Short mmCIF file of C-alpha atoms in Angstrom, two decimals:
data_model
loop_
_atom_site.label_atom_id
_atom_site.label_comp_id
_atom_site.label_asym_id
_atom_site.label_seq_id
_atom_site.Cartn_x
_atom_site.Cartn_y
_atom_site.Cartn_z
CA UNK A 1 83.77 40.84 119.08
CA UNK A 2 86.03 42.44 116.44
CA UNK A 3 88.27 45.44 116.93
CA UNK A 4 86.46 48.70 116.72
CA UNK A 5 86.53 50.45 113.41
CA UNK A 6 87.62 53.55 115.28
CA UNK A 7 90.48 51.92 117.20
CA UNK A 8 93.89 53.55 116.58
CA UNK A 9 96.08 51.32 118.70
CA UNK A 10 99.58 51.01 117.38
CA UNK A 11 99.26 53.97 115.04
CA UNK A 12 101.68 56.88 114.85
CA UNK A 13 100.02 60.22 114.26
CA UNK A 14 101.86 63.43 113.48
CA UNK A 15 99.67 66.59 114.03
CA UNK A 16 101.32 69.84 113.01
CA UNK A 17 100.60 72.82 115.17
CA UNK A 18 99.39 70.58 117.97
CA UNK A 19 100.70 72.46 121.02
CA UNK A 20 97.39 74.23 121.67
CA UNK A 21 93.92 75.05 120.36
CA UNK A 22 92.09 72.97 117.78
CA UNK A 23 95.19 71.06 116.89
CA UNK A 24 95.57 69.86 120.42
CA UNK A 25 91.85 68.95 120.65
CA UNK A 26 92.04 66.77 117.59
CA UNK A 27 95.33 65.25 118.71
CA UNK A 28 93.85 64.49 122.12
CA UNK A 29 91.01 62.61 120.41
CA UNK A 30 93.38 60.58 118.27
CA UNK A 31 95.48 59.85 121.35
CA UNK A 32 92.51 58.66 123.45
CA UNK A 33 91.58 56.36 120.52
CA UNK A 34 94.88 54.72 120.93
CA UNK A 35 97.37 56.57 118.63
CA UNK A 36 100.87 57.70 119.67
CA UNK A 37 100.91 61.39 119.14
CA UNK A 38 103.84 63.32 117.61
CA UNK A 39 103.44 66.89 118.70
CA UNK A 40 104.77 69.57 116.45
CA UNK A 41 105.27 73.29 116.91
CA UNK A 42 107.77 76.00 115.92
CA UNK A 43 107.48 78.75 118.56
CA UNK A 44 109.60 77.32 121.43
CA UNK A 45 110.78 73.99 122.79
CA UNK A 46 109.21 74.82 126.14
CA UNK A 47 105.80 75.15 124.57
CA UNK A 48 106.25 71.76 122.91
CA UNK A 49 107.45 70.18 126.19
CA UNK A 50 104.48 71.65 128.10
CA UNK A 51 102.11 70.29 125.46
CA UNK A 52 103.64 66.87 125.64
CA UNK A 53 103.20 66.85 129.38
CA UNK A 54 99.44 67.63 128.92
CA UNK A 55 98.99 64.63 126.58
CA UNK A 56 100.88 62.37 128.91
CA UNK A 57 98.75 63.46 131.88
CA UNK A 58 95.71 62.55 129.82
CA UNK A 59 97.16 59.09 129.50
CA UNK A 60 98.34 59.49 125.93
CA UNK A 61 101.71 58.46 124.66
CA UNK A 62 103.22 61.63 123.15
CA UNK A 63 106.58 62.89 121.81
CA UNK A 64 107.56 66.44 120.73
CA UNK A 65 109.41 67.63 117.63
CA UNK A 66 110.14 71.27 116.95
CA UNK A 67 110.42 72.09 113.24
CA UNK A 68 109.16 74.69 110.77
CA UNK A 69 106.66 73.10 108.40
CA UNK A 70 107.51 75.64 105.72
CA UNK A 71 111.20 74.68 105.62
CA UNK A 72 111.62 71.53 103.58
CA UNK A 73 115.01 70.49 105.00
CA UNK A 74 113.65 70.73 108.56
CA UNK A 75 110.69 68.69 107.54
CA UNK A 76 112.78 65.98 105.94
CA UNK A 77 115.10 65.76 108.98
CA UNK A 78 112.21 65.65 111.49
CA UNK A 79 110.37 62.90 109.53
CA UNK A 80 113.60 60.86 109.44
CA UNK A 81 114.07 61.23 113.15
CA UNK A 82 110.45 60.40 113.97
CA UNK A 83 110.61 57.28 111.78
CA UNK A 84 113.93 56.17 113.26
CA UNK A 85 112.78 56.68 116.86
CA UNK A 86 109.07 55.83 116.81
CA UNK A 87 108.26 54.07 113.50
CA UNK A 88 106.54 55.02 110.29
CA UNK A 89 103.89 57.75 110.39
CA UNK A 90 100.41 56.25 109.77
CA UNK A 91 98.36 59.44 110.19
CA UNK A 92 99.27 62.97 109.22
CA UNK A 93 97.13 65.96 110.25
CA UNK A 94 98.15 69.18 108.46
CA UNK A 95 96.88 71.55 111.04
CA UNK A 96 99.53 74.29 111.33
CA UNK A 97 98.19 77.57 110.07
CA UNK A 98 98.15 81.42 110.39
CA UNK A 99 95.81 84.14 109.57
CA UNK A 100 96.47 87.86 108.89
CA UNK A 101 93.36 90.09 108.94
CA UNK A 102 94.02 92.85 106.52
CA UNK A 103 91.95 94.33 103.75
CA UNK A 104 93.42 93.10 100.42
CA UNK A 105 94.12 96.61 99.01
CA UNK A 106 96.25 97.29 102.15
CA UNK A 107 97.92 93.93 102.50
CA UNK A 108 101.70 93.68 101.87
CA UNK A 109 102.68 91.06 99.32
CA UNK A 110 105.15 89.44 101.76
CA UNK A 111 102.28 89.01 104.26
CA UNK A 112 100.07 87.46 101.57
CA UNK A 113 102.79 85.09 100.63
CA UNK A 114 103.51 84.11 104.26
CA UNK A 115 99.89 82.98 104.74
CA UNK A 116 99.92 80.98 101.52
CA UNK A 117 103.33 79.48 102.51
CA UNK A 118 102.10 78.28 105.94
CA UNK A 119 98.50 77.35 105.10
CA UNK A 120 98.92 75.86 101.58
CA UNK A 121 102.51 75.15 100.73
CA UNK A 122 103.43 73.52 104.04
CA UNK A 123 100.70 70.77 103.78
CA UNK A 124 102.21 69.94 100.35
CA UNK A 125 105.79 69.81 101.75
CA UNK A 126 104.94 67.60 104.78
CA UNK A 127 102.57 65.31 102.85
CA UNK A 128 105.05 64.91 99.95
CA UNK A 129 107.70 63.53 102.31
CA UNK A 130 105.47 61.35 104.49
CA UNK A 131 103.37 59.86 101.68
CA UNK A 132 106.39 58.08 100.21
CA UNK A 133 106.51 55.71 103.11
CA UNK A 134 102.71 55.32 103.00
CA UNK A 135 102.90 54.34 99.33
CA UNK A 136 105.58 51.74 100.10
CA UNK A 137 103.37 50.30 102.90
CA UNK A 138 100.12 50.66 100.86
CA UNK A 139 98.34 52.39 103.68
CA UNK A 140 97.95 55.80 105.26
CA UNK A 141 95.67 58.66 106.33
CA UNK A 142 96.22 62.34 105.57
CA UNK A 143 93.88 64.91 107.03
CA UNK A 144 94.18 68.52 105.86
CA UNK A 145 92.59 71.17 108.10
CA UNK A 146 90.60 73.36 105.80
CA UNK A 147 88.13 76.04 106.71
CA UNK A 148 84.73 77.45 105.98
CA UNK A 149 86.88 79.93 104.06
CA UNK A 150 87.52 76.92 101.68
CA UNK A 151 84.01 77.74 100.51
CA UNK A 152 83.16 81.33 101.49
CA UNK A 153 84.85 84.72 101.53
CA UNK A 154 84.88 87.19 104.29
CA UNK A 155 86.22 90.67 104.76
CA UNK A 156 89.91 91.04 105.59
CA UNK A 157 90.82 87.28 105.21
CA UNK A 158 91.55 87.17 101.49
CA UNK A 159 94.98 85.49 101.82
CA UNK A 160 93.58 82.89 104.24
CA UNK A 161 90.63 82.18 102.04
CA UNK A 162 92.84 81.85 99.01
CA UNK A 163 95.06 79.35 100.90
CA UNK A 164 92.20 77.34 102.42
CA UNK A 165 90.39 77.20 99.09
CA UNK A 166 93.63 75.96 97.52
CA UNK A 167 93.98 73.41 100.32
CA UNK A 168 90.54 72.04 99.50
CA UNK A 169 91.59 71.42 95.86
CA UNK A 170 95.03 70.10 96.88
CA UNK A 171 93.13 67.56 99.13
CA UNK A 172 91.15 66.43 96.19
CA UNK A 173 94.20 66.21 93.93
CA UNK A 174 96.11 64.21 96.59
CA UNK A 175 93.22 61.79 96.65
CA UNK A 176 93.21 61.60 92.85
CA UNK A 177 96.90 60.70 92.79
CA UNK A 178 97.30 58.59 95.98
CA UNK A 179 94.00 56.74 96.50
CA UNK A 180 95.28 53.87 94.34
CA UNK A 181 97.92 53.23 97.05
CA UNK A 182 95.26 52.58 99.69
CA UNK A 183 95.83 56.06 101.27
CA UNK A 184 92.85 58.19 102.18
CA UNK A 185 93.27 61.96 101.98
CA UNK A 186 90.40 64.10 103.34
CA UNK A 187 89.93 67.39 105.07
CA UNK A 188 88.07 68.88 108.13
CA UNK A 189 86.63 72.43 107.86
CA UNK A 190 86.04 73.79 111.31
CA UNK A 191 83.42 76.42 111.91
CA UNK A 192 83.66 78.89 114.81
CA UNK A 193 84.98 77.42 118.02
CA UNK A 194 85.26 78.54 121.61
CA UNK A 195 89.07 78.77 122.15
CA UNK A 196 91.31 81.13 124.07
CA UNK A 197 91.84 83.08 120.86
CA UNK A 198 88.12 83.74 120.42
CA UNK A 199 87.42 84.44 124.07
CA UNK A 200 87.53 88.28 123.73
CA UNK A 201 84.74 88.27 121.05
CA UNK A 202 82.60 85.64 122.59
CA UNK A 203 81.08 88.00 125.20
CA UNK A 204 77.37 88.35 124.98
CA UNK A 205 76.53 91.59 123.18
CA UNK A 206 79.72 91.68 121.21
CA UNK A 207 78.69 92.19 117.54
CA UNK A 208 80.74 89.27 116.24
CA UNK A 209 79.52 86.90 118.92
CA UNK A 210 75.92 87.80 118.17
CA UNK A 211 76.62 87.37 114.44
CA UNK A 212 78.06 83.79 114.85
CA UNK A 213 75.32 82.70 117.33
CA UNK A 214 72.62 83.96 114.96
CA UNK A 215 74.32 82.67 111.82
CA UNK A 216 74.84 79.17 113.17
CA UNK A 217 71.73 77.00 113.08
CA UNK A 218 72.99 75.27 116.27
CA UNK A 219 72.91 78.70 117.88
CA UNK A 220 76.25 78.43 119.59
CA UNK A 221 80.06 78.31 119.22
CA UNK A 222 81.57 74.89 118.75
CA UNK A 223 83.46 73.13 121.52
CA UNK A 224 86.99 72.13 120.37
CA UNK A 225 86.25 68.57 121.52
CA UNK A 226 83.56 68.47 118.78
CA UNK A 227 86.38 68.10 116.22
CA UNK A 228 87.67 64.88 117.76
CA UNK A 229 85.05 62.61 116.31
CA UNK A 230 85.68 63.76 112.74
CA UNK A 231 89.41 63.42 113.21
CA UNK A 232 89.08 59.89 114.57
CA UNK A 233 86.75 58.90 111.76
CA UNK A 234 89.09 60.11 109.03
CA UNK A 235 92.13 58.63 110.78
CA UNK A 236 90.59 55.19 111.36
CA UNK A 237 89.46 52.11 109.38
CA UNK A 238 85.91 53.54 109.46
CA UNK A 239 86.86 55.84 106.55
CA UNK A 240 88.78 53.35 104.38
CA UNK A 241 86.60 54.11 101.30
CA UNK A 242 86.18 57.85 101.97
CA UNK A 243 88.54 59.92 99.83
CA UNK A 244 88.84 63.58 98.72
CA UNK A 245 86.11 64.90 100.97
CA UNK A 246 85.95 67.85 103.37
CA UNK A 247 83.83 67.38 106.46
CA UNK A 248 82.63 70.66 107.75
CA UNK A 249 82.21 70.69 111.48
CA UNK A 250 80.39 74.03 111.66
CA UNK A 251 77.07 73.63 113.48
CA UNK A 252 75.30 73.90 110.11
CA UNK A 253 76.53 77.28 108.94
CA UNK A 254 77.23 76.14 105.40
CA UNK A 255 73.84 74.48 105.13
CA UNK A 256 71.97 77.80 105.28
CA UNK A 257 71.91 81.30 103.81
CA UNK A 258 71.11 82.53 107.29
CA UNK A 259 68.02 84.06 108.85
CA UNK A 260 66.55 87.55 109.20
CA UNK A 261 67.68 89.42 112.26
CA UNK A 262 64.10 89.50 113.59
CA UNK A 263 63.60 85.74 113.39
CA UNK A 264 63.96 83.54 116.49
#
């Protein structure tokens, strides 16, 4: 029996912003499929160390690197250190991101630029410096974490939507330029997930909770573990001829215009 198409044994995977939340859920999936996980964060070394311990307790080989994905010099130094200590990066997941919920007419320009810098410019920076090794080896996987806001707008998230819409097109252009080197570049667009960040608004009766449950054909919030399958698929040999696509893991939200409030 041949090796599974989804087997990641021997692969090195860097997941930016993987100390918690959806980034950690995807990294856990990749790790359980056999990949060595390179954990990245920028808030504190302790948070990175705590995350690495969680991965290791789950039986996953993991190492932590603190660097700011928006600072090119830090990215270059970190990539060099990772490659020297652990080998070439086979899988890159550009997950690090921020959101600032402010009406556009009230948003400060520096806040708008910060969101663009983290959510759009940093995937370019990190990918640019990792893809060179992938090109030399004629193989690699890059996964950009997009959003439903890559397709739709929503009040108060204009900067985020602009960045994630741009990331969708950057993903397609990366595929246009790098597919010839046997590198697959795709994206994942998460819907609304049950995380510690959304816990306060996931209370039954909360207007936003009711909106999401009613707006989602599946009738529920996503479980972060639901992202693992898409991440493994796009990181593995199973997707070797898939390029420039965004997989929306959203319970069907983008498939429908919604339903009347009085419809079951």
